[in-house]
Coordinates of C-alpha atoms in Angstrom, one line a residue:
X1 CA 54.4 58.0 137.5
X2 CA 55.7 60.4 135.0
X3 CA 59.0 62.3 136.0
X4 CA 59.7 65.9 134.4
X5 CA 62.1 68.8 135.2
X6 CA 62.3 71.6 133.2
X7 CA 64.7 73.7 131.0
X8 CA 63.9 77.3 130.0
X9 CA 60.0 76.5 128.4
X10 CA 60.5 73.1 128.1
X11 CA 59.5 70.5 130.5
X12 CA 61.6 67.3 130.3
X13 CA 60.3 63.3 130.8
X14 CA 63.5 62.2 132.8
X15 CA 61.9 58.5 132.5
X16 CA 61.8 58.9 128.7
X17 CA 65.4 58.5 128.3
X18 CA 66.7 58.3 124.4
X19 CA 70.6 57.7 124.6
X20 CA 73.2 58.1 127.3
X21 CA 77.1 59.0 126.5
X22 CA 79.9 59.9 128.1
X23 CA 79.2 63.6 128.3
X24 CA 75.4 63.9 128.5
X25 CA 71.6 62.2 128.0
X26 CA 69.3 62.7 125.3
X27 CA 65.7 62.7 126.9
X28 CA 62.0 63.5 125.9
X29 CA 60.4 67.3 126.2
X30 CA 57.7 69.5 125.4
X31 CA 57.1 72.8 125.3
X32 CA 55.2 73.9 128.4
X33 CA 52.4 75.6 125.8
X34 CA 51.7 72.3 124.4
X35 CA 52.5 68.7 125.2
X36 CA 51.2 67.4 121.9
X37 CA 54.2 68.0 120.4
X38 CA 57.0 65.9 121.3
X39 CA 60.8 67.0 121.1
X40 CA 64.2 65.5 122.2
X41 CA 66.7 67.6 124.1
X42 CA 70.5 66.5 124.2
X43 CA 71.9 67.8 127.9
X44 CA 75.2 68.0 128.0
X45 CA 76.9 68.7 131.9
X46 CA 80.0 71.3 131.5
X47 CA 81.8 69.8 134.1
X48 CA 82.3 66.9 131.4
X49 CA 82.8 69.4 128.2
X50 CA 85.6 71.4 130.0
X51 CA 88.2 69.5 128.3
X52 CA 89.4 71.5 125.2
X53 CA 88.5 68.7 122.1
X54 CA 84.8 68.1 123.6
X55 CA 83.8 72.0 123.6
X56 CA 85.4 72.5 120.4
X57 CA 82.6 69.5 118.6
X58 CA 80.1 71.2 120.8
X59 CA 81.2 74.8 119.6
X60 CA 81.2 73.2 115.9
X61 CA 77.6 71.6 115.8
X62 CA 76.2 74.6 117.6
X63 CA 77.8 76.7 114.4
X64 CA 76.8 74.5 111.6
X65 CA 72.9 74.3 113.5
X66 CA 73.2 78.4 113.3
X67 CA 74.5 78.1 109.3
X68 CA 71.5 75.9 108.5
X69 CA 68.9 77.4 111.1
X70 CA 67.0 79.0 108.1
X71 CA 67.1 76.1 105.4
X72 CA 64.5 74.2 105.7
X73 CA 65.2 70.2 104.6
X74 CA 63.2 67.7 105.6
X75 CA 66.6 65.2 105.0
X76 CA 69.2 67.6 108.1
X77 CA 67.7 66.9 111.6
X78 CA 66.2 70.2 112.4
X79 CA 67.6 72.1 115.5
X80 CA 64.6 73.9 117.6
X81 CA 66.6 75.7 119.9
X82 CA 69.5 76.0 122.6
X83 CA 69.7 76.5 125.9
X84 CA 72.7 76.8 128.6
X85 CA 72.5 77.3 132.3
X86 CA 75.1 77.2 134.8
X87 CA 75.8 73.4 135.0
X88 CA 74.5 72.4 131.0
X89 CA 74.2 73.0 127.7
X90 CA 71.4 71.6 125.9
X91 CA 70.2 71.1 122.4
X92 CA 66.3 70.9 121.6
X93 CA 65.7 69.1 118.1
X94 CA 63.4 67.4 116.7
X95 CA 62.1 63.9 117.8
X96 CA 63.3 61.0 115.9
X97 CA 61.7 57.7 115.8
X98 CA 65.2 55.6 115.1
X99 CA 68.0 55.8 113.6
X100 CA 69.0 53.6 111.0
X101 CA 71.5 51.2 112.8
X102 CA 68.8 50.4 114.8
X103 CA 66.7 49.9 111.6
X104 CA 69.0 47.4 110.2
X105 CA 69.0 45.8 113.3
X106 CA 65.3 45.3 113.4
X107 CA 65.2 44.0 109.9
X108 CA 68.4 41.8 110.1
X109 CA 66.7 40.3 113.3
X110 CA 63.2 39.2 111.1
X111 CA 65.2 38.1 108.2
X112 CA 64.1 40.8 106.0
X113 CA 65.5 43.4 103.7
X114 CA 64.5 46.6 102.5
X115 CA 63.5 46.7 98.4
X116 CA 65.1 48.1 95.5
X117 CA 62.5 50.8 95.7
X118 CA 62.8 51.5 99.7
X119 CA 66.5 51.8 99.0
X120 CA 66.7 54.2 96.4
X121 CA 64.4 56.2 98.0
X122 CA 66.6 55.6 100.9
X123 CA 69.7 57.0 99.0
X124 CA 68.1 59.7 97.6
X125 CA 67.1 61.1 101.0
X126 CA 70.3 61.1 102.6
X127 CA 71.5 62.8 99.5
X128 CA 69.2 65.5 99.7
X129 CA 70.4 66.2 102.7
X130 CA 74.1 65.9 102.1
X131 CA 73.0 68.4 98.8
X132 CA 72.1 70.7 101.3
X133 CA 75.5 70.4 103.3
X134 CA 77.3 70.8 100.4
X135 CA 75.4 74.4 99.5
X136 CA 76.5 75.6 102.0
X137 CA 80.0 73.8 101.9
X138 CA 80.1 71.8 104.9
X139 CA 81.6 68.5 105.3
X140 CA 80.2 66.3 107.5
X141 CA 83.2 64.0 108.5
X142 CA 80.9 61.2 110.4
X143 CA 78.8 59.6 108.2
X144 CA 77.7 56.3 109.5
X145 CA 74.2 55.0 110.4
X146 CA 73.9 55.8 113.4
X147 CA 73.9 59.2 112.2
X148 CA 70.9 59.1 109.7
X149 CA 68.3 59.5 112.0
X150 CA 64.9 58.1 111.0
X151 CA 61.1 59.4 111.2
X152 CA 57.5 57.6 110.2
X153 CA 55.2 60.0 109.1
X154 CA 51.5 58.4 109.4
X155 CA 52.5 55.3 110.9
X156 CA 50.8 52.4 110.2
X157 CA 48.8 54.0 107.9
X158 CA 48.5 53.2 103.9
X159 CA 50.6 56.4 103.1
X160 CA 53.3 55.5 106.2
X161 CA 56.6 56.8 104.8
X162 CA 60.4 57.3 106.4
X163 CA 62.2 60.0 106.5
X164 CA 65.7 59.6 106.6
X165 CA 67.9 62.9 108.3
X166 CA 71.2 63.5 108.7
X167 CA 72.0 63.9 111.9
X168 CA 75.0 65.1 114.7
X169 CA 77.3 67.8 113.0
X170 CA 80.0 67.9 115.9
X171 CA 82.6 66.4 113.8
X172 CA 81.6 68.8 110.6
X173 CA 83.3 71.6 109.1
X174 CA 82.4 74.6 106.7
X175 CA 85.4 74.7 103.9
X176 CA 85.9 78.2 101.4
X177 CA 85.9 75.2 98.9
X178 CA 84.6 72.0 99.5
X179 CA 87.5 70.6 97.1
X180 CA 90.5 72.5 98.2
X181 CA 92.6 70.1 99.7
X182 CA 94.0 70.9 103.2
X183 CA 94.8 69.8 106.4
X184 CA 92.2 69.1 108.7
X185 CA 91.5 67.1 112.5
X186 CA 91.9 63.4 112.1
X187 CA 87.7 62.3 113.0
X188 CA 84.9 60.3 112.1
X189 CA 84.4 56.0 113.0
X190 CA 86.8 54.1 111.7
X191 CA 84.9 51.7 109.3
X192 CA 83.8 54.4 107.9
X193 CA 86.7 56.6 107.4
X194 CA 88.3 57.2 103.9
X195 CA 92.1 56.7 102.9
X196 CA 92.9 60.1 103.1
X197 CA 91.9 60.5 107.0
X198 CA 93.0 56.7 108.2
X199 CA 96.6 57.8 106.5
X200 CA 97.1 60.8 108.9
X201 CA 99.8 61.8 106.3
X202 CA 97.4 63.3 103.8
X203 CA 95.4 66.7 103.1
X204 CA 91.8 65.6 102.2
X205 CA 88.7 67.7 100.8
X206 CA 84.8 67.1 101.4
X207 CA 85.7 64.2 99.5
X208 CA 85.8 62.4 102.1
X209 CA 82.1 62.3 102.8
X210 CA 81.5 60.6 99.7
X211 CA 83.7 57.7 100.5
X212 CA 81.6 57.6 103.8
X213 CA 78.6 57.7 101.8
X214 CA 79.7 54.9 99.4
X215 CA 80.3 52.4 102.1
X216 CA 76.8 54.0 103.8
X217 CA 75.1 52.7 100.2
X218 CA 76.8 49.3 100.2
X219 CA 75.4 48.6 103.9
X220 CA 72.0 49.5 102.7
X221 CA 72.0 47.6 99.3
X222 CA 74.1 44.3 100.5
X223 CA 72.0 44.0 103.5
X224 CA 74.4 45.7 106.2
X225 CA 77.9 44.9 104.6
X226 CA 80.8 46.1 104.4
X227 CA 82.5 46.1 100.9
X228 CA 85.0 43.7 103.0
X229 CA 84.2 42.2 106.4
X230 CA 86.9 44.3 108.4
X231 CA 86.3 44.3 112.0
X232 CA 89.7 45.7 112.7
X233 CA 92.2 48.4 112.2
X234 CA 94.8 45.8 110.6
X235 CA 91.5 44.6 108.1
X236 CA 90.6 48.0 106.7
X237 CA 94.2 49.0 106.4
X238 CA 94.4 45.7 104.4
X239 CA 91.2 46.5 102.3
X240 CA 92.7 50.3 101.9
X241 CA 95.8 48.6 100.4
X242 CA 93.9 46.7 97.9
X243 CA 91.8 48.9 96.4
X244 CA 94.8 51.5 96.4
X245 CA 96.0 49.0 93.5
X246 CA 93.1 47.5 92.2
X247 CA 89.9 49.6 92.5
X248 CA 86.9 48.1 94.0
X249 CA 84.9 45.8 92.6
X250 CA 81.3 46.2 93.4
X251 CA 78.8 42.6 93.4
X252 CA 76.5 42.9 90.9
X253 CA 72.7 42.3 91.9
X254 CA 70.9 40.6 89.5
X255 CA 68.0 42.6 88.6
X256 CA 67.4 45.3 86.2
X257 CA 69.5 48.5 88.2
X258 CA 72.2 46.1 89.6
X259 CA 74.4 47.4 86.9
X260 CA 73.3 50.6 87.9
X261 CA 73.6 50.1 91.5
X262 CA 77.1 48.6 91.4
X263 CA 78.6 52.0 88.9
X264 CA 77.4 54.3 91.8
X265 CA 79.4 52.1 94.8
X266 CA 82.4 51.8 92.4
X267 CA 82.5 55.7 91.4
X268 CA 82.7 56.0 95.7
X269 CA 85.1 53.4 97.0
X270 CA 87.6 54.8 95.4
X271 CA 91.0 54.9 97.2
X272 CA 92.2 57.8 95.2
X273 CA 89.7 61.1 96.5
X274 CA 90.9 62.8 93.3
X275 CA 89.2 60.5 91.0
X276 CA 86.4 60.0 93.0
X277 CA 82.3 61.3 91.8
X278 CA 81.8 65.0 92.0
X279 CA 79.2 65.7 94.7
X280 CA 77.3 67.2 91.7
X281 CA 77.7 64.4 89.1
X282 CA 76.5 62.2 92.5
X283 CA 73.3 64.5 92.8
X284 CA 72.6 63.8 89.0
X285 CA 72.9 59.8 89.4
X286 CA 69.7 57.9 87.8
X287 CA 68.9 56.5 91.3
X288 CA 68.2 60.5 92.4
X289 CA 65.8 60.9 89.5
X290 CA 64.5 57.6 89.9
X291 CA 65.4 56.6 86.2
X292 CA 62.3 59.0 85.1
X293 CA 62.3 59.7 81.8
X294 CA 61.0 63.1 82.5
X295 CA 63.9 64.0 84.3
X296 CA 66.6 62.3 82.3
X297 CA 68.4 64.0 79.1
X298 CA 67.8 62.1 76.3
X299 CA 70.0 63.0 72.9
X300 CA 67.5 62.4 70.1
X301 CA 64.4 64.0 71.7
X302 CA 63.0 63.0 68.0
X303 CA 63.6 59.2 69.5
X304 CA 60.0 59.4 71.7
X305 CA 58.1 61.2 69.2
X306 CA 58.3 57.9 67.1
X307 CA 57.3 55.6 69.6
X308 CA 53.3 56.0 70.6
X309 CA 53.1 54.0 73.1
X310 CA 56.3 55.8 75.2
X311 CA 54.6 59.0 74.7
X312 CA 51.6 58.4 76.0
X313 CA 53.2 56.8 79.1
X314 CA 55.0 60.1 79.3
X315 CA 52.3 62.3 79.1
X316 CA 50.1 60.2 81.6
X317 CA 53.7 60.6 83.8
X318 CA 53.5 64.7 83.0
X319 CA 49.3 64.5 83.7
X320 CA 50.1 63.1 87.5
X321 CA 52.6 65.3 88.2
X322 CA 49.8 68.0 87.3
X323 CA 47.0 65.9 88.9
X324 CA 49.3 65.8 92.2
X325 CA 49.9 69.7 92.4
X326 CA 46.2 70.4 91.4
X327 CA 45.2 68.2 94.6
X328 CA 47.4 69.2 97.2
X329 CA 46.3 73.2 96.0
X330 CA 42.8 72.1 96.7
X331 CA 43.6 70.0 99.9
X332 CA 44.9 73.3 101.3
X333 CA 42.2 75.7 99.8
X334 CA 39.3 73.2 101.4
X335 CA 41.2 73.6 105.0
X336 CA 42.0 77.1 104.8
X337 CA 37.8 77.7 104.1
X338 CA 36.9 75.4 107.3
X339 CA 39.1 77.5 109.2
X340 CA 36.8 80.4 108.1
X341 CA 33.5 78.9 109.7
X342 CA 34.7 78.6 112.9
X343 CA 34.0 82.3 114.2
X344 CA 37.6 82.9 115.1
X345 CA 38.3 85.4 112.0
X346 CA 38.8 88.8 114.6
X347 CA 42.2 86.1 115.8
X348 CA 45.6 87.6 114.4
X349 CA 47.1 84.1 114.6
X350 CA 44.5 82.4 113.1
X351 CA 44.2 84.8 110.3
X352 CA 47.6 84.2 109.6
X353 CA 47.6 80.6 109.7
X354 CA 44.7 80.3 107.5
X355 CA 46.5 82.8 105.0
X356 CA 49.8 80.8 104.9
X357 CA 47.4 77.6 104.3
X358 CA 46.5 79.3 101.2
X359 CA 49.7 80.5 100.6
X360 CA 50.8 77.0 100.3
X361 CA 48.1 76.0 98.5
X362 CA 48.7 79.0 96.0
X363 CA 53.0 77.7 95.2
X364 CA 51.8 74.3 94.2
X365 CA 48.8 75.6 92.0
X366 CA 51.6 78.3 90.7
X367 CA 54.0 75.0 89.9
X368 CA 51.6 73.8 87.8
X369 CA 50.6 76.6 86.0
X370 CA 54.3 77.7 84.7
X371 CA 54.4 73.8 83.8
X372 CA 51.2 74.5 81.6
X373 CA 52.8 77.9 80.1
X374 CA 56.8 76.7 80.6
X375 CA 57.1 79.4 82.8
X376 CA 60.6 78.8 83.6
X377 CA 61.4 81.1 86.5
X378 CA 58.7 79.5 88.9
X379 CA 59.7 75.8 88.1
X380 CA 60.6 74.2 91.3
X381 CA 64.1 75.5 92.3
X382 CA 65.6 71.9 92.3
X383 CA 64.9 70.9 88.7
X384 CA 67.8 73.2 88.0
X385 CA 69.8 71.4 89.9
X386 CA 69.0 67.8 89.1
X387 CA 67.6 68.1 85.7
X388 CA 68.3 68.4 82.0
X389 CA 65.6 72.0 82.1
X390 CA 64.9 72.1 77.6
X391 CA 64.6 68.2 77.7
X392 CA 61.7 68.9 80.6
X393 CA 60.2 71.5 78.4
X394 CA 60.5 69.9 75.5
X395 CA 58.9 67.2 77.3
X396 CA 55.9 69.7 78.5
X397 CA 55.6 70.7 74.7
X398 CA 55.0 67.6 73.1
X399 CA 52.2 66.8 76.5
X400 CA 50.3 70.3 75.7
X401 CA 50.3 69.5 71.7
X402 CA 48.9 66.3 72.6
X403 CA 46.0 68.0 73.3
X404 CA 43.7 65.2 74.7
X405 CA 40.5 66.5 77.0
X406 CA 41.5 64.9 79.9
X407 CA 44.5 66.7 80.1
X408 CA 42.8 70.0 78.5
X409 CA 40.3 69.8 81.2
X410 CA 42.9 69.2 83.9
X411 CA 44.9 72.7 82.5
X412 CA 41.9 74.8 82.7
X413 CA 40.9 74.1 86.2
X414 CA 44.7 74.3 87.4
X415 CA 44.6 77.9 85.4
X416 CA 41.1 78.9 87.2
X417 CA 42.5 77.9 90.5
X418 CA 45.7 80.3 89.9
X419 CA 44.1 83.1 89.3
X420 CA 41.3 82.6 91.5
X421 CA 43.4 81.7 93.9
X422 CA 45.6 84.7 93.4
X423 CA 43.2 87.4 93.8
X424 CA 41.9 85.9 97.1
X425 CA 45.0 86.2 98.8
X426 CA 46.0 89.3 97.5
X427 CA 42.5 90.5 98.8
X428 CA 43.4 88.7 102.2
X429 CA 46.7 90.7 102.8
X430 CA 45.0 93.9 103.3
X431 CA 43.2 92.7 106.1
X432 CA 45.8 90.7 107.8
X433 CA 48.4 93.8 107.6
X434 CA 45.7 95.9 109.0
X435 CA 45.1 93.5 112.6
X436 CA 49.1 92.9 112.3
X437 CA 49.1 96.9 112.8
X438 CA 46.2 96.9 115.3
X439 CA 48.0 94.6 117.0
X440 CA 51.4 96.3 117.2
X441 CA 49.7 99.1 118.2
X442 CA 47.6 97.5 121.4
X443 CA 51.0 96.2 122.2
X444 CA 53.1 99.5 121.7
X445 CA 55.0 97.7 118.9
X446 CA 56.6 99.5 116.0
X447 CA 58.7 97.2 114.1
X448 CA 57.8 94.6 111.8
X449 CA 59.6 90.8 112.1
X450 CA 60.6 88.9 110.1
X451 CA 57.5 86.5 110.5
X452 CA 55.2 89.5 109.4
X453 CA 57.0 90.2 106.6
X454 CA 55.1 87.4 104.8
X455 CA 52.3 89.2 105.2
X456 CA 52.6 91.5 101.9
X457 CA 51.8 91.6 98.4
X458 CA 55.5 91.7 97.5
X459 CA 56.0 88.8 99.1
X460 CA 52.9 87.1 97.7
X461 CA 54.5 88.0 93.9
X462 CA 57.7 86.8 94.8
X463 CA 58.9 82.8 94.4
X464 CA 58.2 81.1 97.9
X465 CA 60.0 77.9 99.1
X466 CA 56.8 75.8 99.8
X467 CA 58.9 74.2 102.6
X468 CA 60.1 77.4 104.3
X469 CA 56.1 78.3 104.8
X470 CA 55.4 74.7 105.6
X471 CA 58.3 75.6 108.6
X472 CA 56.5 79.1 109.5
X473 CA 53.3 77.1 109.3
X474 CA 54.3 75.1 111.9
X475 CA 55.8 78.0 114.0
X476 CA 52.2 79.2 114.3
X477 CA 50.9 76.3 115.4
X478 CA 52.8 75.2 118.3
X479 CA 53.1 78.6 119.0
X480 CA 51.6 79.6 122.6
X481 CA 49.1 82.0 121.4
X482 CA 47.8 79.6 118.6
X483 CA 48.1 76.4 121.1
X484 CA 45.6 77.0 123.4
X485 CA 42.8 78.0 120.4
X486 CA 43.3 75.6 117.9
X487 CA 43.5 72.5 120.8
X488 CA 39.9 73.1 121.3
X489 CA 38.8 72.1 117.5
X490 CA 37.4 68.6 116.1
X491 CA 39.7 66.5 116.6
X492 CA 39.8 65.6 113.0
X493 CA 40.2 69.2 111.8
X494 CA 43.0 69.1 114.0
X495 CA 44.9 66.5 112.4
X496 CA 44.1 68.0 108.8
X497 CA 44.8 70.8 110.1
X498 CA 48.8 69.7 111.5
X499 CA 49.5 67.2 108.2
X500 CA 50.1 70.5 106.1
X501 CA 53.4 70.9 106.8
X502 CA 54.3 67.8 105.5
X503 CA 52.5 67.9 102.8
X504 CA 56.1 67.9 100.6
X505 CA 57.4 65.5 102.5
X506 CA 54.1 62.9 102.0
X507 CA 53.9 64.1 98.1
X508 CA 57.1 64.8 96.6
X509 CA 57.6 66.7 93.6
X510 CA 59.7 63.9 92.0
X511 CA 58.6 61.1 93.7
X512 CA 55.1 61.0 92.7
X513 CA 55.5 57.5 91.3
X514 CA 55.7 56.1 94.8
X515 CA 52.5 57.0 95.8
X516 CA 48.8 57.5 94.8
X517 CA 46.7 60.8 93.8
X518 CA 44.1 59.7 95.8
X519 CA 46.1 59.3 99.0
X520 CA 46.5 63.2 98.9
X521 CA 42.9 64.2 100.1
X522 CA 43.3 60.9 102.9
X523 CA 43.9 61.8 106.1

């Protein structure tokens, strides 16, 4: 028989118990609106957080969850909301499905491994997130496994995929400069730790994360190792010794990125945090960019013109990319018009999730189109960032002069679809602003959120993070007015209707080599 207690408007499975520490549980919930969706709440009893050091992690993660409430990154554990009584404090986040000591432990058990491909994509998760961390210049201090928290989207289906989070920011810290050395509180697990914080007698910077991160990567490549087997204190002080006069030596795997693989561990075990990989050189690694030519600076861009057979490989790599954006824009559109024959179109909430479905639909259609016209101010933010931007274009020039009418007729219908697209949401906005106000007014409302300010053709003609509208997305859907409505559909609509805001997460921009056009329009 299922036990439940509830917190504020969530009602708890006391019998689904997740983890158990010293100072609290971790159990199952729900919002009392809607049991589909499944969170985890981390209760933690005062009486056990009275002691000065405890409240001051629990003070730190609650700060860093408030810093990051409003980035949305599908690699940082998302924090749903907070809630303290007179005996607790609890966290609600989202539900995990592992973490990834627990996934090395499953695999270590059934002798298996993970592949080159499942661990660069593995990598380059985790460093999305610690990207985001270091935006916003916050180190981490406790990188370890058991802090990567893992989720299966579509389990057990064809297009199953992890995602890999980082997870529990009591032992982080938000620096004025993520370099600056200084001194800081002596944390983080000890097999993990750099020099700098097992030698108490040192400032340190964020630099420390990448050490973390660098034994993190060695686990993951050298099936759960450690770049020495220390199991004690006297060990790693040992191993710290070494490599403080010989740098680290990373094994070399031999296959075609071992090289590659074995330059990235070295650049992070170092001993000395000075001379240690900048977070940004780290971001702009091969493994990120998946060694994609597209993505890669080259210095003779003369040196693919002359080779046929590369360019065309290229251009069928630029035609996907395009192909990919052109289908997830329709995969919204064709949702976003069954929504309109279900008779529900007088429903504020409805209206607007429809209209952000679009709106979704709409950004990926708009990254195509300033691909076709090198349109560089609506690329996708993060190409900036990890990418050599003229090499790209210079890339997208040669593709359009090509000139072929497969990829002619794929341009046109992305350009059709823009504007077409366009003018139906522009057209949708008056509307929805009008039951918005009708709305307000029924419920003697005057100002305007923050939600509603979507809603509006400035907004529309602005850049739009197509994972911040994925996040508002699913807002309205687990909302409490929405719940109840949209429950009561086909079943299968339902489940169309709830993969949208992972649609980024399924079919990543840059990591459209790892899974199939068709697979977009499968649910």
């Amino acid at each position: 028989m299922q036990q439940i207690e509830q917190r504020g408007d969530y009602i708890i499975k006391t019998n689904q118990l997740l983890g158990q520490g010293s100072f609290g549980r971790v159990l199952q919930c729900y919002k009392k609106v809607n049991q589909d969706v499944l969170y985890c709440m981390k209760i933690l009893m005062k009486p056990n957080i009275s002691e000065k050091k405890i409240r001051n992690t629990l003070e730190a993660e609650l700060k860093i969850f408030k810093q990051l409430k409003d980035i949305y990154s599908d690699n940082l554990v998302k924090l749903i909301d907070h809630i303290e009584t007179d005996d607790e404090f609890c966290f609600v986040m989202e539900l995990c499905d592992d973490d990834l000591e627990k996934l090395f432990s499953k695999y270590k058990k059934n002798n298996k491994w993970f592949n080159r491909q499942e661990q660069f994509n593995m990598i380059r998760q985790i460093l999305k997130g610690a990207q985001i961390l270091r935006k916003k210049k916050i180190v981490h201090r406790d990188i370890k496994p058991q802090n990567i928290l893992v989720k299966v989207l579509n389990p057990n289906q064809i297009d199953q995929k992890r995602i890999f989070k980082l997870a529990d920011f009591g032992f982080s810290k938000t620096l004025n400069d993520i370099y600056e050395q200084q001194d800081m509180s002596r944390v983080g697990t000890y097999n993990y730790l750099a020099p700098e914080i097992y030698y108490k007698d040192q400032f340190f910077s964020g630099k420390c994360d990448i050490y973390s991160y660098g034994i993190l990567f060695h686990q993951i490549l050298f099936y759960r190792r450690y770049p020495e087997q220390y199991n004690t204190q006297q060990q790693l002080h040992n191993f710290f010794q070494r490599i403080k006069e010989d740098p680290f030596k990373c094994e070399i795997v031999e296959d075609q990125d071992g090289k590659l693989v074995a330059d990235l561990i070295e650049k992070m075990i170092l001993y000395d945090q000075n001379k240690r990989i900048s977070f940004e050189d780290l971001f702009q690694y091969e493994i990120i960019l998946l060694k994609d030519p597209l993505f890669q600076p080259m210095t003779q861009i003369n040196k693919i013109q002359k080779i046929d057979e590369d360019n065309q490989q290229i251009f069928q790599r630029i035609y996907t990319i395009l192909d990919n954006l052109y289908r997830k824009s329709m995969l919204c559109k064709t949702i976003a018009e069954e929504f309109s024959k279900l008779n529900q179109q007088d429903n504020i909430n409805i209206l607007k999730i429809q209209y952000i479905i679009k709106q979704i639909g709409f950004q990926e259609i708009k990254r195509g189109f300033a691909m076709i016209h090198q349109i560089i101010s609506d690329f996708l933010p993060i190409i900036f960032e990890l990418c050599d931007v003229p090499h790209f274009i210079s890339l997208l020039k040669l593709y359009f002069q090509d000139n072929n009418n497969k990829q002619q007729e794929l341009s046109q219908k992305i350009k059709m679809e823009f504007f077409s697209q366009q003018k139906t949401l522009t057209n949708d906005i008056s509307n929805i602003k009008f039951k918005i106000y009708q709305q307000k007014q029924q419920q003697n409302i005057s100002n305007i959120t923050k939600d509603d300010q979507i809603f509006s053709l400035e907004t529309l003609i602005e850049k739009q993070q197509i994972e911040v509208l994925c996040e508002q997305l699913q807002n309205l859907i687990d909302s409490k007015q929405t719940c109840e409505i949209i429950n009561n559909y086909d079943i299968d609509f339902l489940k169309k209707i709830k993969q949208i805001p992972t649609i980024e997460s399924r079919f990543d921009f840059f990591e459209y080599k790892l899974y199939k056009s068709d697979q977009i329009f499968q649910y």
